[in-house]
Coordinates of C-alpha atoms and ligand atoms in Angstrom, one line a residue:
Chain A
X870 CA 121.8 62.2 108.4
X871 CA 124.3 65.0 108.8
X872 CA 127.9 64.1 108.7
X873 CA 130.0 65.9 111.3
X874 CA 133.3 66.8 109.7
X875 CA 136.6 66.9 111.4
X876 CA 137.6 69.7 113.8
X877 CA 139.6 71.6 111.2
X878 CA 137.4 71.0 108.3
X879 CA 135.2 73.6 106.8
X880 CA 132.0 72.2 105.2
X881 CA 130.1 73.9 102.4
X882 CA 126.7 72.6 101.6
X883 CA 124.2 74.1 99.1
X884 CA 120.5 73.7 100.0
X885 CA 119.8 75.6 96.8
X886 CA 121.7 77.5 94.1
X887 CA 124.0 74.6 93.4
X888 CA 124.2 74.1 89.6
X889 CA 121.1 76.2 89.2
X890 CA 120.0 79.9 89.3
X891 CA 117.3 80.3 91.9
X892 CA 116.6 79.4 95.6
X893 CA 120.1 80.5 96.7
X894 CA 120.9 79.0 100.1
X895 CA 124.2 77.8 101.3
X896 CA 125.5 76.4 104.6
X897 CA 129.0 77.0 106.0
X898 CA 130.2 75.0 109.0
X899 CA 133.6 75.5 110.7
X900 CA 134.8 75.0 114.3
X901 CA 131.3 74.3 115.5
X902 CA 129.8 77.5 114.0
X903 CA 127.1 77.4 111.4
X904 CA 126.3 80.1 109.0
X905 CA 123.6 80.2 106.4
X906 CA 124.0 82.4 103.3
X907 CA 120.8 83.6 101.6
X908 CA 117.3 82.1 101.8
X909 CA 115.8 82.4 98.3
X910 CA 113.1 80.7 96.2
X911 CA 113.3 79.3 92.7
X912 CA 111.4 81.7 90.4
X913 CA 110.3 78.9 88.0
X914 CA 108.4 77.1 90.7
X915 CA 105.7 77.9 93.2
X916 CA 105.0 77.1 96.8
X917 CA 107.0 74.4 98.5
X918 CA 108.5 73.3 95.2
X919 CA 110.3 76.6 95.0
X920 CA 112.1 76.2 98.4
X921 CA 115.7 75.2 98.9
X922 CA 116.0 71.6 100.3
X923 CA 115.5 72.7 103.9
X924 CA 114.7 69.1 105.0
X925 CA 118.3 68.2 104.3
X926 CA 119.7 70.3 107.2
X927 CA 118.9 70.9 110.8
X928 CA 118.0 74.6 110.7
X929 CA 118.0 74.9 114.5
X930 CA 121.8 74.6 114.5
X931 CA 122.3 77.8 112.5
X932 CA 124.0 80.7 114.4
X933 CA 123.8 83.4 111.8
X934 CA 121.9 83.9 108.5
X935 CA 123.3 86.6 106.1
X936 CA 121.1 87.9 103.2
X937 CA 123.1 89.3 100.3
X938 CA 120.3 91.3 98.6
X939 CA 116.6 91.6 98.2
X940 CA 116.0 89.6 95.0
X941 CA 113.5 86.8 95.5
X942 CA 116.0 84.1 94.5
X943 CA 118.1 85.2 97.5
X944 CA 115.6 86.5 100.1
X945 CA 112.0 85.3 99.5
X946 CA 112.0 82.2 101.7
X947 CA 113.4 84.1 104.7
X948 CA 110.0 84.7 106.3
X949 CA 109.4 81.0 105.8
X950 CA 112.6 80.0 107.5
X951 CA 112.1 82.4 110.4
X952 CA 108.4 81.6 111.0
X953 CA 107.7 78.1 109.9
X954 CA 110.9 76.2 110.8
X955 CA 112.8 75.7 114.0
X956 CA 115.5 78.2 112.9
X957 CA 116.6 80.2 115.9
X958 CA 119.6 82.1 114.5
X959 CA 120.2 85.8 114.0
X960 CA 119.5 87.4 110.6
X961 CA 121.5 90.3 109.1
X962 CA 121.1 92.4 105.9
X963 CA 122.0 96.0 104.9
X964 CA 119.6 98.8 105.7
X965 CA 118.3 99.3 102.1
X966 CA 117.8 95.6 101.7
X967 CA 115.7 95.5 104.7
X968 CA 113.7 98.6 103.7
X969 CA 112.9 97.1 100.3
X970 CA 112.5 93.5 101.5
X971 CA 109.3 94.3 103.3
X972 CA 107.4 95.8 100.3
X973 CA 108.8 93.5 97.8
X974 CA 107.8 90.3 99.7
X975 CA 104.3 91.7 100.3
X976 CA 104.0 91.9 96.5
X977 CA 105.5 88.4 96.3
X978 CA 102.8 87.0 98.7
X979 CA 100.1 88.6 96.6
X980 CA 101.4 87.5 93.2
X981 CA 101.9 83.9 94.3
X982 CA 98.5 83.7 95.9
X983 CA 96.8 85.0 92.7
X984 CA 98.6 82.4 90.7
X985 CA 97.5 79.5 92.9
X986 CA 93.7 79.9 93.1
X987 CA 93.0 76.7 91.2
X988 CA 93.4 74.0 93.7
X989 CA 91.6 75.8 96.5
X990 CA 94.4 75.1 98.9
X991 CA 96.4 78.1 99.9
X992 CA 100.0 77.4 98.8
X993 CA 101.5 80.6 100.1
X994 CA 104.7 79.9 101.9
X995 CA 103.8 82.6 104.4
X996 CA 101.4 85.4 105.2
X997 CA 101.7 89.1 105.5
X998 CA 101.8 88.6 109.3
X999 CA 104.7 86.2 109.0
X1000 CA 106.4 88.7 106.9
X1001 CA 105.8 91.5 109.4
X1002 CA 106.9 89.3 112.3
X1003 CA 110.1 88.3 110.6
X1004 CA 110.8 91.9 109.6
X1005 CA 111.0 93.0 113.2
X1006 CA 113.6 90.4 114.0
X1007 CA 116.0 91.2 111.2
X1008 CA 119.1 93.1 112.2
X1009 CA 121.0 95.5 109.9
X1010 CA 124.6 95.9 109.1
X1011 CA 126.4 98.9 107.5
X1012 CA 128.8 98.6 104.6
X1013 CA 132.4 98.3 105.9
X1014 CA 131.3 97.5 109.4
X1015 CA 132.1 94.2 111.2
X1016 CA 129.8 92.3 113.4
X1017 CA 131.1 89.6 115.8
X1018 CA 128.6 86.9 117.0
X1019 CA 130.3 84.4 119.3
X1020 CA 133.4 84.2 117.2
X1021 CA 131.7 84.5 113.8
X1022 CA 133.0 87.8 112.4
X1023 CA 131.5 89.2 109.2
X1024 CA 131.9 92.4 107.2
X1025 CA 129.7 93.8 104.5
X1026 CA 131.1 95.2 101.2
X1027 CA 129.5 96.8 98.2
X1028 CA 128.5 94.2 95.6
X1029 CA 127.1 96.5 92.9
X1030 CA 124.2 94.6 91.4
X1031 CA 121.2 96.3 93.1
X1032 CA 120.7 98.9 95.8
X1033 CA 121.7 97.4 99.2
X1034 CA 123.5 94.3 97.7
X1035 CA 126.3 93.1 99.9
X1036 CA 129.2 90.7 99.7
X1037 CA 130.1 89.2 103.1
X1038 CA 133.6 88.3 104.3
X1039 CA 133.2 85.9 107.1
X1040 CA 136.0 85.0 109.5
X1041 CA 136.0 82.1 112.0
X1042 CA 139.2 81.2 113.8
X1043 CA 141.4 83.0 111.3
X1044 CA 139.9 81.4 108.2
X1045 CA 138.2 83.9 105.9
X1046 CA 135.4 83.1 103.4
X1047 CA 134.2 85.7 100.9
X1048 CA 130.6 85.2 99.6
X1049 CA 130.0 87.5 96.6
X1050 CA 126.2 87.0 96.3
X1051 CA 125.2 88.4 92.9
X1052 CA 127.8 91.0 92.0
X1053 CA 128.7 93.5 89.3
X1054 CA 132.1 95.1 88.5
X1055 CA 130.6 97.6 86.1
X1056 CA 130.1 101.2 87.1
X1057 CA 126.5 102.0 86.2
X1058 CA 124.4 105.1 86.6
X1059 CA 123.6 104.7 90.2
X1060 CA 125.6 102.0 91.9
X1061 CA 129.1 101.4 93.1
X1062 CA 130.8 98.5 91.6
X1063 CA 131.8 95.5 93.8
X1064 CA 134.7 96.1 96.1
X1065 CA 137.8 93.9 96.7
X1066 CA 138.0 93.5 100.5
X1067 CA 141.3 94.6 102.0
X1068 CA 142.0 91.3 103.8
X1069 CA 142.7 88.1 101.8
X1070 CA 140.2 85.2 101.7
X1071 CA 140.9 81.5 102.0
X1072 CA 137.7 80.5 100.3
X1073 CA 135.7 82.4 97.7
X1074 CA 132.1 81.5 97.0
X1075 CA 131.3 83.2 93.8
X1076 CA 128.4 83.5 91.4
X1077 CA 128.8 82.0 87.9
X1078 CA 125.6 83.2 86.2
X1079 CA 127.2 84.1 82.9
X1080 CA 129.8 81.4 82.9
X1081 CA 132.4 82.2 80.2
X1082 CA 130.1 84.6 78.3
X1083 CA 131.2 88.1 77.5
X1084 CA 129.1 91.2 77.8
X1085 CA 129.0 93.8 75.1
X1086 CA 130.3 97.2 76.3
X1087 CA 127.9 99.1 78.3
X1088 CA 127.7 102.1 75.9
X1089 CA 126.7 99.8 73.0
X1090 CA 124.0 98.1 75.0
X1091 CA 122.5 101.5 76.0
X1092 CA 122.6 102.7 72.4
X1093 CA 120.9 99.5 71.2
X1094 CA 118.3 99.7 73.9
X1095 CA 117.3 103.3 73.2
X1096 CA 117.4 102.8 69.4
X1097 CA 115.3 99.7 69.5
X1098 CA 112.7 101.4 71.7
X1099 CA 112.7 104.6 69.7
X1100 CA 112.3 102.9 66.3
X1101 CA 109.4 100.7 67.7
X1102 CA 107.4 103.6 69.0
X1103 CA 108.1 105.6 65.9
X1104 CA 106.3 103.1 63.8
X1105 CA 103.4 103.0 66.2
X1106 CA 104.4 100.0 68.3
X1107 CA 104.3 99.3 72.0
X1108 CA 107.3 98.3 74.0
X1109 CA 107.0 96.0 77.0
X1110 CA 110.0 95.8 79.3
X1111 CA 109.4 93.1 81.9
X1112 CA 111.4 94.1 85.0
X1113 CA 111.8 93.1 88.5
X1114 CA 110.0 96.0 90.3
X1115 CA 113.1 97.2 92.0
X1116 CA 116.8 97.2 91.3
X1117 CA 117.7 97.1 87.6
X1118 CA 114.4 98.7 86.7
X1119 CA 115.6 102.0 88.2
X1120 CA 118.8 101.8 86.1
X1121 CA 116.7 101.3 82.9
X1122 CA 114.5 104.3 84.0
X1123 CA 117.5 106.5 84.5
X1124 CA 118.6 105.7 80.9
X1125 CA 115.1 106.1 79.4
X1126 CA 114.3 109.3 81.3
X1127 CA 117.5 110.9 80.1
X1128 CA 117.0 109.7 76.5
X1129 CA 113.4 111.0 76.5
X1130 CA 114.5 114.4 77.7
X1131 CA 117.3 114.6 75.1
X1132 CA 115.0 113.5 72.2
X1133 CA 111.8 115.2 73.3
X1134 CA 111.1 116.7 69.9
X1135 CA 111.6 113.5 67.8
X1136 CA 109.4 111.7 70.2
X1137 CA 106.6 114.1 69.7
X1138 CA 107.2 116.2 72.8
X1139 CA 105.6 114.0 75.4
X1140 CA 103.3 112.1 73.0
X1141 CA 104.9 108.8 73.8
X1142 CA 104.4 108.0 77.4
X1143 CA 106.6 105.8 79.6
X1144 CA 104.9 103.9 82.3
X1145 CA 106.3 102.1 85.3
X1146 CA 103.6 99.6 86.3
X1147 CA 104.0 98.0 89.7
X1148 CA 101.8 98.0 92.8
X1149 CA 104.7 99.0 94.9
X1150 CA 106.3 101.4 92.5
X1151 CA 105.7 104.6 94.5
X1152 CA 106.5 103.2 97.9
X1153 CA 109.7 101.6 96.8
X1154 CA 110.9 104.6 94.9
X1155 CA 110.9 106.5 98.1
X1156 CA 113.4 103.9 99.4
X1157 CA 115.6 104.7 96.4
X1158 CA 115.2 108.4 97.1
X1159 CA 116.2 107.8 100.7
X1160 CA 119.3 105.8 100.0
X1161 CA 120.9 108.0 97.4
X1162 CA 123.8 108.4 99.9
X1163 CA 124.6 104.7 99.4
X1164 CA 125.0 105.0 95.6
X1165 CA 127.9 106.0 93.5
X1166 CA 129.6 109.4 93.5
X1167 CA 128.1 110.4 90.2
X1168 CA 124.5 110.2 91.2
X1169 CA 125.2 111.7 94.6
X1170 CA 126.9 114.7 92.9
X1171 CA 123.9 115.1 90.6
X1172 CA 121.6 115.0 93.7
X1173 CA 123.7 117.7 95.4
X1174 CA 124.2 120.0 92.4
X1175 CA 120.7 120.0 91.0
X1176 CA 118.9 119.9 94.3
X1177 CA 116.5 117.5 92.7
X1178 CA 116.2 113.8 93.3
X1179 CA 117.4 111.8 90.3
X1180 CA 114.8 109.2 91.0
X1181 CA 112.0 111.7 90.5
X1182 CA 111.6 111.1 86.7
X1183 CA 110.3 113.7 84.4
X1184 CA 109.1 111.4 81.6
X1185 CA 107.9 108.4 83.5
X1186 CA 104.5 108.0 85.2
X1187 CA 103.4 105.4 87.7
X1188 CA 100.7 102.9 86.9
X1189 CA 99.1 101.0 89.8
X1190 CA 97.1 98.6 87.8
X1191 CA 96.1 97.8 84.3
X1192 CA 92.5 99.2 84.7
X1193 CA 93.7 102.8 84.8
X1194 CA 95.8 102.3 81.7
X1195 CA 94.6 104.0 78.6
X1196 CA 96.1 102.0 75.8
X1197 CA 95.6 104.3 72.8
X1198 CA 98.9 104.4 71.0
X1199 CA 102.6 103.8 71.2
X1200 CA 104.0 103.6 74.7
X1201 CA 106.8 102.1 76.7
X1202 CA 105.8 100.0 79.7
X1203 CA 108.1 98.7 82.4
X1204 CA 106.1 96.1 84.3
X1205 CA 106.9 93.5 86.9
X1206 CA 107.4 90.6 87.4
X1207 CA 110.6 90.4 85.3
X1208 CA 110.1 86.8 84.1
X1209 CA 106.5 87.2 83.1
X1210 CA 105.2 84.3 85.2
X1211 CA 102.0 86.1 86.2
X1212 CA 100.8 89.5 87.3
X1213 CA 101.0 92.9 85.5
X1214 CA 103.8 92.1 83.0
X1215 CA 102.1 88.9 82.0
X1216 CA 98.7 90.6 81.4
X1217 CA 100.3 93.2 79.2
X1218 CA 102.3 90.5 77.3
X1219 CA 99.1 88.6 76.5
X1220 CA 97.5 91.8 75.3
X1221 CA 100.4 93.0 73.1
X1222 CA 102.1 89.9 71.8
X1223 CA 99.7 89.2 68.9
X1224 CA 100.8 92.5 67.1
X1225 CA 103.9 92.3 64.9
X1226 CA 104.8 96.0 65.4
X1227 CA 105.1 95.6 69.2
X1228 CA 108.3 94.7 71.0
X1229 CA 109.1 92.7 74.2
X1230 CA 112.5 93.7 75.4
X1231 CA 114.1 91.4 78.0
X1232 CA 116.8 93.2 80.1
X1233 CA 117.2 90.9 83.1
X1234 CA 118.5 87.4 83.5
X1235 CA 115.8 84.8 82.7
X1236 CA 115.7 81.6 84.7
X1237 CA 115.1 78.2 83.1
X1238 CA 111.4 77.3 83.1
X1239 CA 110.0 80.9 83.1
X1240 CA 107.9 82.6 80.4
X1241 CA 110.7 85.1 79.8
X1242 CA 113.0 82.2 79.0
X1243 CA 110.4 80.5 76.8
X1244 CA 109.8 83.7 74.8
X1245 CA 113.4 83.8 73.8
X1246 CA 112.7 80.8 71.6
X1247 CA 110.2 83.0 69.7
X1248 CA 107.3 80.6 70.0
X1249 CA 104.3 80.9 67.6
X1250 CA 101.9 80.9 70.5
X1251 CA 102.1 81.3 74.3
X1252 CA 99.7 79.8 76.9
X1253 CA 97.2 82.2 78.4
X1254 CA 97.3 82.6 82.2
X1255 CA 93.7 83.6 82.6
X1256 CA 92.4 80.7 80.4
X1257 CA 94.4 77.5 80.7
X1258 CA 92.7 76.1 77.5
X1259 CA 93.6 79.1 75.3
X1260 CA 96.8 80.0 73.5
X1261 CA 97.7 83.4 72.2
X1262 CA 99.5 84.0 68.9
X1263 CA 102.9 85.6 69.3
X1264 CA 103.8 87.9 66.4
X1265 CA 105.6 90.7 68.3
X1266 CA 109.3 91.1 68.2
X1267 CA 111.4 89.6 71.0
X1268 CA 114.8 91.1 71.9
X1269 CA 117.2 90.6 74.7
X1270 CA 119.7 93.2 75.9
X1271 CA 121.1 92.4 79.3
X1272 CA 121.4 94.9 82.1
X1273 CA 121.3 92.2 84.6
X1274 CA 124.4 93.4 86.6
X1275 CA 126.1 90.1 87.0
X1276 CA 129.8 89.9 86.1
X1277 CA 130.8 88.4 82.7
X1278 CA 133.7 86.0 82.4
X1279 CA 136.4 88.7 82.1
X1280 CA 135.1 90.7 85.0
X1281 CA 134.7 87.5 87.1
X1282 CA 138.2 86.3 86.3
X1283 CA 139.8 89.6 87.2
X1284 CA 138.0 89.7 90.5
X1285 CA 138.8 86.1 91.3
X1286 CA 142.5 86.8 90.6
X1287 CA 142.4 89.9 92.8
X1288 CA 140.9 87.8 95.7
X1289 CA 143.4 85.0 94.9
X1290 CA 141.7 82.5 97.3
X1291 CA 143.1 79.0 97.0
X1292 CA 139.6 77.5 97.2
X1293 CA 136.8 78.6 94.8
X1294 CA 133.3 77.4 95.1
X1295 CA 131.0 78.2 92.2
X1296 CA 127.3 78.8 92.9
X1297 CA 124.4 80.6 91.2
X1298 CA 124.7 79.2 87.6
X1299 CA 123.1 76.7 85.4
X1300 CA 125.2 73.5 85.1
X1301 CA 126.6 74.2 81.6
X1302 CA 127.9 77.8 82.1
X1303 CA 129.1 76.8 85.5
X1304 CA 131.0 73.8 84.2
X1305 CA 132.6 75.9 81.4
X1306 CA 133.6 78.5 84.0
X1307 CA 135.2 75.8 86.1
X1308 CA 137.2 74.5 83.2
X1309 CA 138.3 78.0 82.2
X1310 CA 139.4 78.8 85.8
X1311 CA 141.3 75.5 86.1
X1312 CA 143.2 76.2 82.9
X1313 CA 143.8 79.8 83.9
X1314 CA 145.4 78.6 87.2
X1315 CA 147.0 75.5 85.6
X1316 CA 150.6 76.7 86.2
X1317 CA 150.0 76.6 89.9
X1318 CA 149.0 73.0 90.0
X1319 CA 151.0 70.9 92.4
X1320 CA 152.5 74.1 94.0
X1321 CA 151.8 75.8 97.3
X1322 CA 149.4 78.1 95.5
X1323 CA 147.3 75.5 93.8
X1324 CA 143.8 76.7 93.2
X1325 CA 140.9 74.3 93.8
X1326 CA 137.6 74.9 92.0
X1327 CA 134.3 73.3 93.1
X1328 CA 130.9 73.3 91.4
X1329 CA 128.8 71.2 93.8
X1330 CA 125.3 70.2 93.2
X1331 CA 122.6 70.8 95.8
X1332 CA 123.1 68.8 99.0
X1333 CA 126.6 67.5 98.0
X1334 CA 129.3 68.4 100.5
X1335 CA 132.5 70.3 99.8
X1336 CA 134.9 69.7 102.7
X1337 CA 138.0 71.8 103.0
X1338 CA 140.7 70.9 105.5
X1339 CA 142.4 73.7 107.4
X1340 CA 145.2 73.6 110.0
X1341 CA 144.9 76.8 111.8
X1342 CA 145.0 79.3 109.0
X1343 CA 147.1 77.1 106.8
X1344 CA 145.4 74.9 104.2
X1345 CA 146.5 71.2 104.4
X1346 CA 144.4 69.7 101.6
X1347 CA 141.1 70.1 99.9
X1348 CA 138.7 67.3 99.4
X1349 CA 135.5 67.5 97.4
X1350 CA 133.0 64.9 96.5
Chain B
X375 CA 84.2 57.6 108.3
X376 CA 87.3 59.3 107.2
X377 CA 90.8 58.4 108.4
X378 CA 93.9 60.5 108.9
X379 CA 97.7 60.2 108.6
X380 CA 99.8 63.0 110.1
X381 CA 102.9 64.1 108.4
X382 CA 105.6 66.7 109.1
X383 CA 108.4 67.9 106.8
X384 CA 111.7 67.6 108.7
X385 CA 112.4 71.3 108.5
X386 CA 108.8 72.4 109.5
X387 CA 107.2 73.1 112.8
X388 CA 103.6 72.4 111.8
X389 CA 102.1 69.1 111.1
X390 CA 99.9 68.4 108.1
X391 CA 97.3 65.7 107.6
X392 CA 96.1 63.5 104.8
X393 CA 92.5 62.3 104.9
X394 CA 91.3 59.2 103.3
X395 CA 88.8 56.3 103.6
X396 CA 90.0 53.0 104.9
X397 CA 92.3 51.6 107.5
X398 CA 95.6 52.6 106.0
X399 CA 97.5 54.0 103.0
X400 CA 100.3 52.4 101.1
X401 CA 103.6 54.3 101.1
X402 CA 103.1 55.0 97.4
X403 CA 99.7 56.6 97.9
X404 CA 100.8 58.5 100.9
X405 CA 103.7 60.0 99.1
X406 CA 101.5 60.8 96.1
X407 CA 99.0 62.6 98.4
X408 CA 101.7 64.6 100.1
X409 CA 103.1 65.7 96.8
X410 CA 99.7 66.7 95.5
X411 CA 98.6 68.4 98.8
X412 CA 101.8 70.5 98.9
X413 CA 102.0 71.0 95.1
X414 CA 105.6 69.8 95.1
X415 CA 105.7 69.6 91.3
X416 CA 106.1 67.0 88.6
X417 CA 108.8 65.0 90.6
X418 CA 111.6 65.4 88.2
X419 CA 113.9 67.6 90.4
X420 CA 113.3 66.1 93.8
X421 CA 112.8 62.8 95.6
X422 CA 110.6 62.3 98.6
X423 CA 111.2 59.9 101.5
X424 CA 109.1 59.1 104.5
X425 CA 110.3 57.9 107.9
X426 CA 108.9 56.5 111.1
X427 CA 109.4 59.5 113.5
X428 CA 110.2 57.3 116.5
X429 CA 112.7 55.0 114.9
X430 CA 113.9 57.2 112.1
X431 CA 113.5 54.2 109.9
X432 CA 112.7 54.9 106.2
X433 CA 109.6 53.3 104.6
X434 CA 111.3 52.2 101.4
X435 CA 108.7 49.8 100.2
X436 CA 106.1 51.5 98.1
X437 CA 103.6 48.8 98.9
X438 CA 104.0 48.9 102.7
X439 CA 100.8 50.0 104.4
X440 CA 100.9 52.8 106.9
X441 CA 98.0 52.4 109.3
X442 CA 95.5 55.3 109.9
X443 CA 96.3 57.7 112.7
X444 CA 100.0 57.2 112.3
X445 CA 102.5 60.1 112.0
X446 CA 105.3 60.2 109.5
X447 CA 108.3 62.4 108.9
X448 CA 108.8 63.6 105.3
X449 CA 112.0 64.6 103.6
X450 CA 112.2 66.4 100.3
X451 CA 115.7 66.0 98.7
X452 CA 117.2 66.8 95.3
X453 CA 116.7 64.2 92.6
X454 CA 119.7 61.9 92.0
X455 CA 120.6 62.6 88.4
X456 CA 121.4 59.5 86.3
X457 CA 124.6 60.0 84.4
X458 CA 124.6 56.6 82.7
X459 CA 125.0 57.2 79.0
X460 CA 123.2 54.1 78.1
X461 CA 120.1 54.8 80.1
X462 CA 120.8 51.6 82.0
X463 CA 118.8 52.6 85.0
X464 CA 115.8 53.8 83.1
X465 CA 113.8 50.5 83.2
X466 CA 115.0 49.2 86.6
X467 CA 112.9 51.6 88.6
X468 CA 115.9 52.8 90.4
X469 CA 115.6 56.4 89.2
X470 CA 116.3 58.8 92.1
X471 CA 113.3 61.1 91.7
X472 CA 109.6 61.3 92.6
X473 CA 108.0 61.2 89.1
X474 CA 106.4 57.8 89.6
X475 CA 104.3 59.2 92.4
X476 CA 103.0 61.9 90.1
X477 CA 102.4 59.7 87.1
X478 CA 100.9 57.0 89.3
X479 CA 102.9 54.0 88.2
X480 CA 104.2 52.3 91.3
X481 CA 107.5 50.5 91.2
X482 CA 107.6 46.8 92.1
X483 CA 109.7 46.5 95.1
X484 CA 112.6 44.1 94.6
X485 CA 113.2 42.1 97.7
X486 CA 116.8 41.5 98.4
X487 CA 117.7 37.9 97.9
Ligands
LIG1122 ZN1 120.2 89.3 92.2
LIG1123 ZN1 120.4 85.9 92.0

């Protein structure tokens, strides 16, 4: 079932993340070496339905699996691959990714098992034991260090996006492929922005989440965020920020903690609490506290100068579960999961959404098919998760201000031009934005058409090959289908 | 007495089983059971194929009967999207996804002339 391509052809094959956001998983084959990039799940689905199309590839042939970052759409099927399939390769990720991965996926196992109690059958993809067993076998790589496994060389670079996120530049027989994973070029409060590797790349596999869209400047978004929250609590409303427990949530907390300190008086001097509700909040925050040295200069300097950890927040308290929450007045609640499928954020949504003075503020990227995406349509009612028969009126305000830390068009184009790879493969985007990005890139590089420097852009669907022909290091021709 | 058919997804190590009464299951019913058992979804974004594990031959005919105690290999693949603007394929049953196994409307297998 698997075509073996010619000796000098490089094959790219998406088992997931092709023309979709979710279940990222890509295969690279060149000179008899096989690499897998990421092993995610699709957040809009559960159980087996959420997996990449693993039946379409012989996983036993994979030499190396590289995980770009800890988000579920990139890492959550890793324990499944390592424990339930005949995969025998070696797995690499950065230290912070590994540290967070463990806690995060435990939470994932729990959340998915709660959501599936109906049929009686356990549709967890893996157990806590599988997770622990896989954890022990994962190897780590430092930023800017290169690992060589039987002729597959790979180097990790900062990707921005979330703590521990890496881009990988892979080199086999002189041909270099750069995989961005999810990446950000914006300097934020705690992370470095994505780096341009010093060596050139022949192939660039790049995310296309935002397609040709443009982000508003960072300062505007911060101002909007804090003003919206401030005005909602001032008129007695409650604010729900559904967040992924780790990653961008910490950036939002840095913003809110500072704002609350600066506006303590107007906010009634501690009368309006901010909660961070996540079962793993405390444990994972210690990871953030540990890895301050891998963040940007600004936050490292703060850490050194003030002798206090910037992730020990003055104005934010932890909430383990909803039972210990005293819901008496205006408050701000950061709760996971970020797309409101089930769990804490969903419970709070169902409690707060009937009231017009309340606000749901979406700051992350919302995948097609999730409650977060549905809310954006401002529906009159939403289905209740505890009672399948019931619907709940939705009168609360819905706003979206993105702090998702993916590049916008301008940032992506600038980066793509800096890499100047002759072959560009677009992944991690819904079909339409990805298609628009492809057209925009082709017209941007139109003047090179027919020359030595011609740029080829591919936007393959899942399980559709891209074959690139190389002669030594020199590119002969590119064929896609 | 209950009968069993064993199935294994191509990428998986473990074998699953479908229990039923009778001497065999049609390909249609077997696919339907596997989809339900594994909660594979509504069928719009994937297709499901089953194979004889010894010969690697695909069981294409929905009405073909797989005898009890057999083993089959299962392959879940992306749906083939129909790009026809006129919806030409809509009524021919040639749609490349698994919805019919979920809705329960078998397609009539067209024998090649
Ligand atoms: Zn991500
Ligand atoms: Zn992602």
